[in-house]
PDB file of C-alpha atoms in Angstrom:
ATOM      1  CA  MET A   1      13.763 -36.862  15.968  1.00 54.00           C
ATOM      2  CA  LEU A   2      11.088 -34.711  14.294  1.00 50.00           C
ATOM      3  CA  THR A   3      11.409 -32.101  17.050  1.00 65.00           C
ATOM      4  CA  MET A   4      15.183 -31.980  16.539  1.00 66.00           C
ATOM      5  CA  THR A   5      14.708 -31.591  12.766  1.00 73.00           C
ATOM      6  CA  ASN A   6      12.196 -28.753  13.274  1.00 73.00           C
ATOM      7  CA  GLU A   7      14.566 -27.083  15.732  1.00 80.00           C
ATOM      8  CA  LEU A   8      17.413 -27.336  13.209  1.00 83.00           C
ATOM      9  CA  ILE A   9      15.260 -25.850  10.411  1.00 80.00           C
ATOM     10  CA  LEU A  10      14.168 -23.023  12.732  1.00 84.00           C
ATOM     11  CA  ARG A  11      17.795 -22.233  13.587  1.00 87.00           C
ATOM     12  CA  MET A  12      18.671 -22.215   9.870  1.00 87.00           C
ATOM     13  CA  ILE A  13      15.858 -19.700   9.179  1.00 88.00           C
ATOM     14  CA  GLN A  14      17.081 -17.519  12.049  1.00 90.00           C
ATOM     15  CA  LEU A  15      20.677 -17.641  10.764  1.00 92.00           C
ATOM     16  CA  PHE A  16      19.469 -16.828   7.244  1.00 90.00           C
ATOM     17  CA  LEU A  17      17.589 -13.758   8.530  1.00 92.00           C
ATOM     18  CA  ILE A  18      20.659 -12.629  10.521  1.00 94.00           C
ATOM     19  CA  PHE A  19      22.775 -13.085   7.380  1.00 94.00           C
ATOM     20  CA  LEU A  20      20.295 -10.947   5.379  1.00 91.00           C
ATOM     21  CA  ILE A  21      20.450  -8.188   8.029  1.00 94.00           C
ATOM     22  CA  PHE A  22      24.261  -7.962   7.851  1.00 95.00           C
ATOM     23  CA  TRP A  23      24.351  -8.457   4.067  1.00 93.00           C
ATOM     24  CA  THR A  24      21.800  -5.665   3.485  1.00 93.00           C
ATOM     25  CA  MET A  25      23.591  -3.288   5.877  1.00 95.00           C
ATOM     26  CA  GLY A  26      26.901  -4.105   4.191  1.00 94.00           C
ATOM     27  CA  ASN A  27      25.332  -3.454   0.790  1.00 92.00           C
ATOM     28  CA  ILE A  28      24.114  -0.032   1.964  1.00 94.00           C
ATOM     29  CA  LEU A  29      27.500   0.927   3.469  1.00 94.00           C
ATOM     30  CA  VAL A  30      29.469  -0.202   0.391  1.00 93.00           C
ATOM     31  CA  ASN A  31      27.100   1.717  -1.897  1.00 92.00           C
ATOM     32  CA  ALA A  32      27.379   4.838   0.308  1.00 92.00           C
ATOM     33  CA  LYS A  33      31.191   4.702   0.250  1.00 92.00           C
ATOM     34  CA  LYS A  34      31.278   4.081  -3.507  1.00 91.00           C
ATOM     35  CA  HIS A  35      29.027   7.048  -4.327  1.00 89.00           C
ATOM     36  CA  GLY A  36      30.157   9.403  -1.532  1.00 92.00           C
ATOM     37  CA  ILE A  37      26.765   9.374   0.236  1.00 90.00           C
ATOM     38  CA  ASN A  38      26.584  10.976   3.697  1.00 93.00           C
ATOM     39  CA  LEU A  39      24.392   8.559   5.694  1.00 92.00           C
ATOM     40  CA  LYS A  40      24.462  10.884   8.748  1.00 93.00           C
ATOM     41  CA  GLU A  41      22.472  13.544   6.885  1.00 93.00           C
ATOM     42  CA  LYS A  42      19.061  14.127   8.563  1.00 94.00           C
ATOM     43  CA  PHE A  43      19.842  11.213  10.911  1.00 95.00           C
ATOM     44  CA  TRP A  44      17.670  12.420  13.822  1.00 96.00           C
ATOM     45  CA  THR A  45      14.658  13.091  11.597  1.00 95.00           C
ATOM     46  CA  GLY A  46      14.972   9.562  10.242  1.00 96.00           C
ATOM     47  CA  LEU A  47      15.467   8.133  13.755  1.00 96.00           C
ATOM     48  CA  TRP A  48      12.087   9.210  15.135  1.00 96.00           C
ATOM     49  CA  ILE A  49      10.276   8.465  11.860  1.00 96.00           C
ATOM     50  CA  GLY A  50      11.757   4.957  11.900  1.00 96.00           C
ATOM     51  CA  TYR A  51      10.864   4.367  15.560  1.00 97.00           C
ATOM     52  CA  VAL A  52       7.233   5.449  15.162  1.00 93.00           C
ATOM     53  CA  THR A  53       6.530   3.807  11.790  1.00 92.00           C
ATOM     54  CA  ASP A  54       8.199   0.453  12.517  1.00 93.00           C
ATOM     55  CA  LEU A  55       6.626   0.269  15.971  1.00 91.00           C
ATOM     56  CA  LEU A  56       3.233   0.694  14.281  1.00 86.00           C
ATOM     57  CA  ASP A  57       4.289  -1.712  11.523  1.00 85.00           C
ATOM     58  CA  THR A  58       5.030  -4.438  14.077  1.00 84.00           C
ATOM     59  CA  LEU A  59       1.581  -3.823  15.595  1.00 80.00           C
ATOM     60  CA  GLY A  60       0.080  -4.426  12.135  1.00 73.00           C
ATOM     61  CA  ILE A  61      -0.558  -0.879  10.885  1.00 75.00           C
ATOM     62  CA  GLY A  62       2.010  -1.077   8.077  1.00 73.00           C
ATOM     63  CA  THR A  63       4.716   1.421   7.100  1.00 79.00           C
ATOM     64  CA  PHE A  64       3.586   2.581   3.662  1.00 74.00           C
ATOM     65  CA  ALA A  65       0.915   5.141   4.620  1.00 73.00           C
ATOM     66  CA  THR A  66       2.581   6.350   7.839  1.00 81.00           C
ATOM     67  CA  SER A  67       6.068   6.703   6.324  1.00 86.00           C
ATOM     68  CA  THR A  68       4.776   8.414   3.182  1.00 81.00           C
ATOM     69  CA  ALA A  69       2.816  10.931   5.279  1.00 81.00           C
ATOM     70  CA  LEU A  70       5.846  11.677   7.498  1.00 88.00           C
ATOM     71  CA  PHE A  71       8.188  11.911   4.493  1.00 88.00           C
ATOM     72  CA  LYS A  72       5.929  14.600   3.056  1.00 82.00           C
ATOM     73  CA  ALA A  73       5.378  16.394   6.392  1.00 86.00           C
ATOM     74  CA  THR A  74       9.124  16.621   7.145  1.00 90.00           C
ATOM     75  CA  LYS A  75      10.103  17.071   3.464  1.00 87.00           C
ATOM     76  CA  LEU A  76      12.558  14.203   3.942  1.00 90.00           C
ATOM     77  CA  VAL A  77      11.726  12.845   0.472  1.00 86.00           C
ATOM     78  CA  LYS A  78      10.795  15.580  -1.995  1.00 81.00           C
ATOM     79  CA  ASP A  79      10.588  13.421  -5.137  1.00 80.00           C
ATOM     80  CA  ASP A  80       7.532  11.105  -4.948  1.00 75.00           C
ATOM     81  CA  LYS A  81       9.123   8.755  -7.486  1.00 78.00           C
ATOM     82  CA  LYS A  82      11.812   7.919  -4.922  1.00 83.00           C
ATOM     83  CA  ILE A  83       9.367   6.999  -2.137  1.00 82.00           C
ATOM     84  CA  PRO A  84       8.942   3.237  -2.973  1.00 80.00           C
ATOM     85  CA  ALA A  85      12.717   2.643  -3.208  1.00 84.00           C
ATOM     86  CA  THR A  86      13.389   4.706  -0.061  1.00 90.00           C
ATOM     87  CA  LEU A  87      10.651   2.897   1.892  1.00 88.00           C
ATOM     88  CA  SER A  88      11.977  -0.526   0.954  1.00 86.00           C
ATOM     89  CA  THR A  89      15.635   0.311   1.647  1.00 91.00           C
ATOM     90  CA  ALA A  90      14.988   2.121   4.949  1.00 94.00           C
ATOM     91  CA  HIS A  91      12.564  -0.454   6.378  1.00 93.00           C
ATOM     92  CA  ILE A  92      14.054  -3.759   5.165  1.00 92.00           C
ATOM     93  CA  ILE A  93      16.360  -4.249   8.189  1.00 95.00           C
ATOM     94  CA  PRO A  94      13.619  -3.487  10.775  1.00 95.00           C
ATOM     95  CA  VAL A  95      11.316  -5.900   8.877  1.00 92.00           C
ATOM     96  CA  LEU A  96      14.010  -8.611   8.952  1.00 94.00           C
ATOM     97  CA  ILE A  97      14.303  -8.030  12.718  1.00 95.00           C
ATOM     98  CA  GLU A  98      10.495  -8.329  12.983  1.00 92.00           C
ATOM     99  CA  ALA A  99      10.633 -11.693  11.204  1.00 91.00           C
ATOM    100  CA  LEU A 100      13.510 -12.864  13.430  1.00 93.00           C
ATOM    101  CA  CYS A 101      11.681 -11.800  16.626  1.00 91.00           C
ATOM    102  CA  PHE A 102       8.376 -13.476  15.827  1.00 88.00           C
ATOM    103  CA  ILE A 103       9.869 -16.682  14.416  1.00 89.00           C
ATOM    104  CA  THR A 104      11.774 -16.918  17.717  1.00 87.00           C
ATOM    105  CA  ILE A 105       8.999 -16.046  20.212  1.00 85.00           C
ATOM    106  CA  VAL A 106       5.885 -17.461  18.461  1.00 82.00           C
ATOM    107  CA  GLU A 107       5.496 -21.210  17.993  1.00 81.00           C
ATOM    108  CA  VAL A 108       4.371 -21.895  14.425  1.00 83.00           C
ATOM    109  CA  ASP A 109       4.074 -25.042  12.329  1.00 84.00           C
ATOM    110  CA  LEU A 110       7.007 -25.018   9.884  1.00 86.00           C
ATOM    111  CA  ILE A 111       4.954 -26.460   7.000  1.00 86.00           C
ATOM    112  CA  THR A 112       2.478 -23.589   7.397  1.00 87.00           C
ATOM    113  CA  LEU A 113       5.324 -21.065   7.641  1.00 88.00           C
ATOM    114  CA  PHE A 114       7.144 -22.324   4.538  1.00 86.00           C
ATOM    115  CA  ALA A 115       4.070 -23.033   2.403  1.00 89.00           C
ATOM    116  CA  MET A 116       2.462 -19.634   3.004  1.00 88.00           C
ATOM    117  CA  ALA A 117       5.739 -17.680   2.712  1.00 86.00           C
ATOM    118  CA  ILE A 118       6.590 -19.386  -0.602  1.00 88.00           C
ATOM    119  CA  ALA A 119       3.021 -18.829  -1.881  1.00 90.00           C
ATOM    120  CA  SER A 120       3.243 -15.116  -1.046  1.00 85.00           C
ATOM    121  CA  PHE A 121       6.666 -14.823  -2.710  1.00 83.00           C
ATOM    122  CA  LEU A 122       5.402 -16.564  -5.882  1.00 86.00           C
ATOM    123  CA  GLY A 123       2.320 -14.321  -5.880  1.00 85.00           C
ATOM    124  CA  ALA A 124       4.536 -11.231  -5.687  1.00 79.00           C
ATOM    125  CA  PHE A 125       6.847 -12.661  -8.371  1.00 78.00           C
ATOM    126  CA  VAL A 126       4.032 -13.067 -10.928  1.00 81.00           C
ATOM    127  CA  GLY A 127       1.982 -10.162  -9.580  1.00 75.00           C
ATOM    128  CA  THR A 128       3.709  -7.414 -11.545  1.00 66.00           C
ATOM    129  CA  ARG A 129       2.717  -9.146 -14.790  1.00 73.00           C
ATOM    130  CA  ILE A 130      -0.808 -10.099 -13.705  1.00 74.00           C
ATOM    131  CA  THR A 131      -1.872  -6.788 -12.142  1.00 68.00           C
ATOM    132  CA  LYS A 132      -0.529  -4.322 -14.723  1.00 66.00           C
ATOM    133  CA  ASN A 133      -3.995  -3.959 -16.316  1.00 71.00           C
ATOM    134  CA  TRP A 134      -6.024  -4.229 -13.106  1.00 71.00           C
ATOM    135  CA  ASN A 135      -8.065  -1.309 -11.827  1.00 74.00           C
ATOM    136  CA  THR A 136      -6.221  -0.435  -8.595  1.00 70.00           C
ATOM    137  CA  ARG A 137      -9.082   1.653  -7.191  1.00 78.00           C
ATOM    138  CA  GLN A 138     -11.562  -1.188  -7.710  1.00 78.00           C
ATOM    139  CA  VAL A 139      -9.280  -3.696  -5.955  1.00 75.00           C
ATOM    140  CA  GLN A 140      -8.769  -1.238  -3.061  1.00 77.00           C
ATOM    141  CA  ARG A 141     -12.534  -0.798  -2.755  1.00 83.00           C
ATOM    142  CA  VAL A 142     -13.310  -4.535  -2.684  1.00 80.00           C
ATOM    143  CA  LEU A 143     -10.500  -5.361  -0.239  1.00 78.00           C
ATOM    144  CA  GLY A 144     -11.439  -2.403   1.985  1.00 82.00           C
ATOM    145  CA  ILE A 145     -15.075  -3.548   2.202  1.00 85.00           C
ATOM    146  CA  LEU A 146     -14.051  -7.175   2.908  1.00 80.00           C
ATOM    147  CA  LEU A 147     -11.733  -6.099   5.748  1.00 81.00           C
ATOM    148  CA  ILE A 148     -14.434  -3.933   7.343  1.00 86.00           C
ATOM    149  CA  VAL A 149     -17.033  -6.739   7.075  1.00 83.00           C
ATOM    150  CA  ALA A 150     -14.550  -9.209   8.609  1.00 79.00           C
ATOM    151  CA  ALA A 151     -13.838  -6.729  11.438  1.00 81.00           C
ATOM    152  CA  PHE A 152     -17.546  -6.489  12.290  1.00 83.00           C
ATOM    153  CA  ILE A 153     -17.855 -10.298  12.264  1.00 76.00           C
ATOM    154  CA  MET A 154     -14.965 -10.431  14.741  1.00 74.00           C
ATOM    155  CA  VAL A 155     -16.660  -7.779  16.919  1.00 79.00           C
ATOM    156  CA  TYR A 156     -19.840  -9.901  16.953  1.00 72.00           C
ATOM    157  CA  ARG A 157     -17.839 -12.983  17.978  1.00 70.00           C
ATOM    158  CA  LEU A 158     -16.056 -11.051  20.727  1.00 70.00           C
ATOM    159  CA  ILE A 159     -19.372  -9.795  22.167  1.00 74.00           C
ATOM    160  CA  ALA A 160     -21.362 -13.028  21.696  1.00 65.00           C
ATOM    161  CA  ASN A 161     -18.726 -15.465  22.908  1.00 59.00           C
ATOM    162  CA  PRO A 162     -15.318 -13.976  23.704  1.00 51.00           C
ATOM    163  CA  GLY A 163     -12.454 -16.467  23.508  1.00 49.00           C
ATOM    164  CA  ALA A 164     -14.565 -19.094  21.760  1.00 49.00           C
ATOM    165  CA  SER A 165     -13.408 -20.899  18.636  1.00 50.00           C
ATOM    166  CA  ILE A 166      -9.786 -19.992  19.313  1.00 49.00           C
ATOM    167  CA  SER A 167      -7.453 -22.947  19.511  1.00 50.00           C
ATOM    168  CA  GLU A 168      -4.471 -22.157  21.730  1.00 55.00           C
ATOM    169  CA  SER A 169      -2.875 -25.505  20.809  1.00 58.00           C
ATOM    170  CA  ALA A 170      -3.103 -25.037  17.023  1.00 65.00           C
ATOM    171  CA  HIS A 171       0.096 -23.544  15.633  1.00 76.00           C
ATOM    172  CA  GLY A 172      -0.644 -23.863  11.943  1.00 80.00           C
ATOM    173  CA  LEU A 173      -2.960 -25.058   9.186  1.00 85.00           C
ATOM    174  CA  HIS A 174      -3.659 -28.701   8.357  1.00 84.00           C
ATOM    175  CA  GLY A 175      -5.563 -30.723   5.756  1.00 87.00           C
ATOM    176  CA  ILE A 176      -7.677 -28.729   3.318  1.00 91.00           C
ATOM    177  CA  TRP A 177      -6.939 -25.521   5.228  1.00 89.00           C
ATOM    178  CA  ILE A 178      -3.246 -25.534   4.295  1.00 91.00           C
ATOM    179  CA  ILE A 179      -4.335 -25.538   0.622  1.00 93.00           C
ATOM    180  CA  VAL A 180      -6.769 -22.682   1.333  1.00 92.00           C
ATOM    181  CA  GLY A 181      -3.976 -20.829   3.158  1.00 90.00           C
ATOM    182  CA  VAL A 182      -1.569 -21.248   0.240  1.00 92.00           C
ATOM    183  CA  MET A 183      -4.176 -19.967  -2.251  1.00 93.00           C
ATOM    184  CA  PHE A 184      -5.004 -17.062   0.072  1.00 90.00           C
ATOM    185  CA  ASN A 185      -1.359 -16.053   0.505  1.00 89.00           C
ATOM    186  CA  PHE A 186      -0.647 -16.378  -3.215  1.00 90.00           C
ATOM    187  CA  THR A 187      -3.441 -13.832  -3.745  1.00 88.00           C
ATOM    188  CA  VAL A 188      -2.044 -11.614  -0.976  1.00 84.00           C
ATOM    189  CA  GLY A 189       1.376 -11.740  -2.675  1.00 82.00           C
ATOM    190  CA  ILE A 190      -0.194 -10.550  -5.933  1.00 82.00           C
ATOM    191  CA  LEU A 191      -1.974  -7.698  -4.131  1.00 78.00           C
ATOM    192  CA  MET A 192       1.297  -6.641  -2.450  1.00 74.00           C
ATOM    193  CA  THR A 193       2.663  -5.696  -5.895  1.00 68.00           C
ATOM    194  CA  MET A 194      -0.163  -3.136  -6.073  1.00 67.00           C
ATOM    195  CA  GLY A 195       0.987  -1.510  -2.823  1.00 64.00           C
ATOM    196  CA  LEU A 196      -1.561  -3.321  -0.646  1.00 68.00           C
ATOM    197  CA  GLY A 197      -0.260  -4.680   2.669  1.00 70.00           C
ATOM    198  CA  ASN A 198      -0.358  -8.294   3.838  1.00 76.00           C
ATOM    199  CA  TYR A 199      -0.676  -7.724   7.600  1.00 77.00           C
ATOM    200  CA  ALA A 200      -4.400  -7.047   8.089  1.00 76.00           C
ATOM    201  CA  PRO A 201      -5.608  -9.748   5.619  1.00 83.00           C
ATOM    202  CA  GLU A 202      -3.397 -12.434   7.203  1.00 82.00           C
ATOM    203  CA  LEU A 203      -4.315 -11.511  10.800  1.00 80.00           C
ATOM    204  CA  ILE A 204      -8.004 -11.643   9.849  1.00 82.00           C
ATOM    205  CA  PHE A 205      -7.541 -14.940   7.940  1.00 85.00           C
ATOM    206  CA  PHE A 206      -6.105 -16.824  10.931  1.00 84.00           C
ATOM    207  CA  SER A 207      -8.612 -15.249  13.341  1.00 78.00           C
ATOM    208  CA  MET A 208     -11.597 -16.230  11.167  1.00 78.00           C
ATOM    209  CA  LEU A 209     -10.338 -19.840  11.038  1.00 80.00           C
ATOM    210  CA  GLY A 210     -10.352 -19.985  14.829  1.00 75.00           C
ATOM    211  CA  ILE A 211      -6.566 -20.208  15.106  1.00 78.00           C
ATOM    212  CA  ASN A 212      -4.605 -18.051  17.526  1.00 75.00           C
ATOM    213  CA  PRO A 213      -3.876 -14.982  15.336  1.00 75.00           C
ATOM    214  CA  SER A 214      -0.377 -14.688  16.790  1.00 78.00           C
ATOM    215  CA  VAL A 215       0.495 -17.578  14.417  1.00 80.00           C
ATOM    216  CA  ALA A 216       0.059 -15.046  11.586  1.00 80.00           C
ATOM    217  CA  LEU A 217       2.885 -12.856  12.929  1.00 83.00           C
ATOM    218  CA  PRO A 218       5.895 -14.991  11.884  1.00 87.00           C
ATOM    219  CA  VAL A 219       4.163 -15.906   8.604  1.00 84.00           C
ATOM    220  CA  MET A 220       3.410 -12.340   7.519  1.00 82.00           C
ATOM    221  CA  MET A 221       6.754 -10.964   8.740  1.00 86.00           C
ATOM    222  CA  LEU A 222       8.694 -13.640   6.829  1.00 86.00           C
ATOM    223  CA  ASP A 223       6.571 -12.912   3.724  1.00 81.00           C
ATOM    224  CA  ALA A 224       7.395  -9.210   3.877  1.00 82.00           C
ATOM    225  CA  ALA A 225      11.078  -9.829   4.678  1.00 84.00           C
ATOM    226  CA  VAL A 226      11.638 -12.178   1.718  1.00 80.00           C
ATOM    227  CA  ILE A 227       9.771  -9.978  -0.781  1.00 76.00           C
ATOM    228  CA  MET A 228      11.431  -6.749   0.400  1.00 80.00           C
ATOM    229  CA  SER A 229      14.903  -8.357   0.402  1.00 80.00           C
ATOM    230  CA  ALA A 230      14.477  -9.289  -3.254  1.00 73.00           C
ATOM    231  CA  SER A 231      13.469  -5.755  -4.282  1.00 75.00           C
ATOM    232  CA  THR A 232      15.842  -3.726  -2.075  1.00 82.00           C
ATOM    233  CA  THR A 233      19.027  -4.874  -3.836  1.00 80.00           C
ATOM    234  CA  ASP A 234      17.680  -3.613  -7.166  1.00 78.00           C
ATOM    235  CA  PHE A 235      16.530  -0.344  -5.571  1.00 82.00           C
ATOM    236  CA  ILE A 236      20.007   0.347  -4.125  1.00 85.00           C
ATOM    237  CA  LYS A 237      21.678  -0.331  -7.487  1.00 82.00           C
ATOM    238  CA  SER A 238      19.118   1.742  -9.410  1.00 77.00           C
ATOM    239  CA  GLY A 239      19.983   5.030  -7.680  1.00 82.00           C
ATOM    240  CA  ARG A 240      16.308   5.652  -6.831  1.00 83.00           C
ATOM    241  CA  VAL A 241      16.860   5.808  -3.057  1.00 89.00           C
ATOM    242  CA  ASN A 242      16.655   9.184  -1.274  1.00 91.00           C
ATOM    243  CA  TRP A 243      19.505   8.613   1.222  1.00 93.00           C
ATOM    244  CA  PRO A 244      19.108  11.443   3.813  1.00 94.00           C
ATOM    245  CA  GLY A 245      17.504   9.957   6.951  1.00 95.00           C
ATOM    246  CA  VAL A 246      17.783   6.311   5.821  1.00 95.00           C
ATOM    247  CA  LEU A 247      20.368   5.305   8.466  1.00 96.00           C
ATOM    248  CA  GLY A 248      18.238   6.979  11.153  1.00 97.00           C
ATOM    249  CA  ILE A 249      15.140   5.087   9.992  1.00 97.00           C
ATOM    250  CA  ILE A 250      17.053   1.780  10.087  1.00 97.00           C
ATOM    251  CA  ILE A 251      18.288   2.329  13.666  1.00 97.00           C
ATOM    252  CA  GLY A 252      15.098   3.958  14.996  1.00 97.00           C
ATOM    253  CA  GLY A 253      12.972   1.352  13.237  1.00 96.00           C
ATOM    254  CA  SER A 254      14.951  -1.497  14.808  1.00 97.00           C
ATOM    255  CA  PHE A 255      14.266  -0.106  18.308  1.00 97.00           C
ATOM    256  CA  GLY A 256      10.603   0.442  17.384  1.00 96.00           C
ATOM    257  CA  VAL A 257      10.296  -3.218  16.357  1.00 94.00           C
ATOM    258  CA  LEU A 258      11.813  -4.457  19.633  1.00 94.00           C
ATOM    259  CA  THR A 259       9.480  -2.202  21.668  1.00 94.00           C
ATOM    260  CA  ALA A 260       6.369  -3.460  19.848  1.00 90.00           C
ATOM    261  CA  ALA A 261       7.497  -7.119  19.910  1.00 87.00           C
ATOM    262  CA  PHE A 262       7.845  -6.932  23.709  1.00 86.00           C
ATOM    263  CA  PHE A 263       4.347  -5.397  23.948  1.00 84.00           C
ATOM    264  CA  LEU A 264       2.769  -8.067  21.710  1.00 79.00           C
ATOM    265  CA  SER A 265       4.470 -10.939  23.548  1.00 76.00           C
ATOM    266  CA  LYS A 266       2.692  -9.829  26.754  1.00 77.00           C
ATOM    267  CA  LEU A 267      -0.721  -9.248  25.113  1.00 71.00           C
ATOM    268  CA  ASP A 268      -3.728 -11.398  26.093  1.00 72.00           C
ATOM    269  CA  ILE A 269      -5.402 -13.246  23.173  1.00 64.00           C
ATOM    270  CA  ASN A 270      -8.710 -11.331  23.459  1.00 69.00           C
ATOM    271  CA  HIS A 271      -6.892  -7.996  23.644  1.00 76.00           C
ATOM    272  CA  PHE A 272      -4.923  -9.052  20.563  1.00 74.00           C
ATOM    273  CA  LYS A 273      -8.204  -9.793  18.748  1.00 74.00           C
ATOM    274  CA  ILE A 274      -9.459  -6.301  19.655  1.00 80.00           C
ATOM    275  CA  LEU A 275      -6.211  -4.858  18.243  1.00 80.00           C
ATOM    276  CA  ILE A 276      -6.804  -6.851  15.025  1.00 77.00           C
ATOM    277  CA  VAL A 277     -10.311  -5.356  14.727  1.00 82.00           C
ATOM    278  CA  PHE A 278      -8.821  -1.843  14.901  1.00 83.00           C
ATOM    279  CA  ILE A 279      -6.113  -2.783  12.372  1.00 80.00           C
ATOM    280  CA  ALA A 280      -8.730  -4.196   9.971  1.00 80.00           C
ATOM    281  CA  LEU A 281     -10.982  -1.129  10.324  1.00 85.00           C
ATOM    282  CA  PHE A 282      -8.037   1.265   9.912  1.00 83.00           C
ATOM    283  CA  THR A 283      -6.709  -0.586   6.857  1.00 79.00           C
ATOM    284  CA  GLY A 284     -10.176  -1.028   5.338  1.00 82.00           C
ATOM    285  CA  THR A 285     -11.136   2.640   5.681  1.00 86.00           C
ATOM    286  CA  SER A 286      -7.685   3.716   4.400  1.00 81.00           C
ATOM    287  CA  LEU A 287      -8.187   1.573   1.288  1.00 79.00           C
ATOM    288  CA  LEU A 288     -11.681   2.975   0.709  1.00 85.00           C
ATOM    289  CA  ARG A 289     -10.354   6.516   1.139  1.00 84.00           C
ATOM    290  CA  SER A 290      -7.531   5.818  -1.338  1.00 78.00           C
ATOM    291  CA  SER A 291      -9.996   4.342  -3.847  1.00 78.00           C
ATOM    292  CA  ALA A 292     -12.107   7.507  -3.660  1.00 80.00           C
ATOM    293  CA  ILE A 293      -9.199   9.838  -4.484  1.00 75.00           C
ATOM    294  CA  LYS A 294      -9.233  10.896  -8.126  1.00 61.00           C
ATOM    295  CA  ARG A 295      -5.931  10.365  -9.925  1.00 54.00           C
TER     296      ARG A 295
END
């Protein structure tokens, strides 16, 4: 009975994500028709940017830094103020597909999935009020150092006893650890409002607890999908989206997600842990570099 209930809930989540994909695409098309926007403009530039950035995003690198760099290199977005709205609108559908893929192919405890996704959403909801007076550079520095330290701890574990302390049968958090996970993800949600990603911290969190880090994939993808869905509608209405290339990014990004999801589904657990180390080091050093830039 419980298995049937879980299966029903899982199907409802999948249907909800599919609904969001079509609803978001419909919203974009209606807005384009209403305002006479040519979505085919710079389509091919957007296509390869979307494929590369969302492939890397699915592997845990994140789209913010890579997309911003490519926007500037190709001069796709000339007004920096439009970058956040353009990023969210162009990448929301690939992110929803990411969430749909990993909720389908990775077995995860539904209580863990819901509790951590809701905690992240609530963190993001209150984050804009809480973080407005925070020192962004200081937060970047601390988080960057913590990610690098965690990466070296994982390297030590891989060398000393590869494969140890990883539970293949555990598909979620239980007992006190679900409370710790909720608190952790609430904090991650707050940090996301400062432009800090959730992928590397969540992959590290599950790995350090000795749980198969693939469990983090549906959790972090659903987090990002829910938060981005909430903000994208406002961005489209606000007129802050730079539309050239957006349709290309959506289509290219969707193919990039499917390519990376296939790769990850075939990846051995120890190879996945090595990938997480690289993600943590890349993200940590990127944060430290950002914190050192004078504004």
